[in-house]
Each structure stands twice: as structure tokens, then as C-alpha cells.
């Protein structure tokens, strides 16, 4: 339901386009790793993946499960709450591994949080945490890098700016782009695997941002 809802609602707040590498494939039991820039980007990524016939399980901040209606939908569909800084932190990887073993796709955000900056511009993904590499090491699952750009044009900044952005987005309908890259395999040294995944997601983000003419991506491509 969450993927279908994102697919239905995203066109109301932006103009979404999707591209893929020639060798991109969303095989059952794959980990999807995306860059995280805005509260809006999970919906944008889910809408893009829905177009490609994929409906992943999402690893998301546990606080969302406390939201009425949304929390029940997340639990019902098997999405995975990520508890940070407490004894349940490791449980999310157990749940993700089980979902992958069942042949489901799992969407994870390697950065582990949103950037603190207030502007709406695009920048390359920040440093990844080790959770992605640990999950790939444990399961042997391929990692599909996904880059999204434009979600910060829907919501970014402080809470007042985010609410204003969400309210005005149906009038502005900013351009959004998601690019799905070629799957990679991670293994061996965890730090090296984390860096490899970061490079792959950064490359996918660069393609997505360049599609929108973002200066940061164009500068990095030279």
C-alpha cells in the first residue's frame, strides 16, 4: 500500500522522471541503497520503484511507527523500524536479513539520517554508516544503488519552511529525478565495502542531479 500511495501522491507535488543503467536489475532479495536528503524523498523513491514494478520493505526511523494510521500501515506491510542508541538497534538488521531471505527488496539509507543544512540545493551523499555493509556481508545480497534529486525542492529547512514547501508543492510541482544504478556486491573489509557503496550511490545521485541541471552534479562530472 505504501508504494502505491507514494505512486499516487507524488505526481501531485512534483514532476518525477526515472532512468536506469542498462545493467540495472531489481532482483528478489536485493538491498536498495538510496541517498537521503529530505522527509519527502522516501515517497519519491518508492514512487519511482513502483514504476519499475518494485515495492521494497523500508528501513525507517522508529518514531514513524508512533504516527497514527502511518504506524499501523508500516507495521502491517512489514517495514522495519530502526531504533538508534538503544538495545534494539541491532534488531533492524535481523528483520532486514529475514525479509531478504524471503525474497523481498529492502530499502536502506546508508547515511542514517538527514543533512542539517537549510538550503534546498543538491549535494553529494554524506558519509555512510556501516549498517549497509554489515547487512550485505551477512546476507550476500546484491546492493542496487539509487540516486534521487529534487526532493529538497518539496521540503527542506526548518519546520515552518518544510510545511510551507509541502503546501505550495502542488502549485510549484518541482522537477524530481530518480536513477537506478547497476547492482554491486560488497564483501571483505567493512570500511572498504562502505566506501564502495557510498561511491556507487554518489554516482547514481550525480546522474539524477545532472538530469535536473543541478550545479553541484555538473561540477563533479568535469
PDB file of C-alpha atoms in Angstrom, residues 12 33 60 87 151 153 209:
ATOM      1  CA  UNK A  12       0.592  15.962  -7.150  1.00  0.00           C
ATOM      2  CA  UNK A  33      20.611   1.826  -1.124  1.00  0.00           C
ATOM      3  CA  UNK A  60      12.976   3.882   8.585  1.00  0.00           C
ATOM      4  CA  UNK A  87      19.385  -2.096  22.908  1.00  0.00           C
ATOM      5  CA  UNK A 151      13.105  16.092  -3.056  1.00  0.00           C
ATOM      6  CA  UNK A 153      12.562  21.271  -3.524  1.00  0.00           C
ATOM      7  CA  UNK A 209      21.064  15.615 -10.128  1.00  0.00           C
TER       8      UNK A 209
END
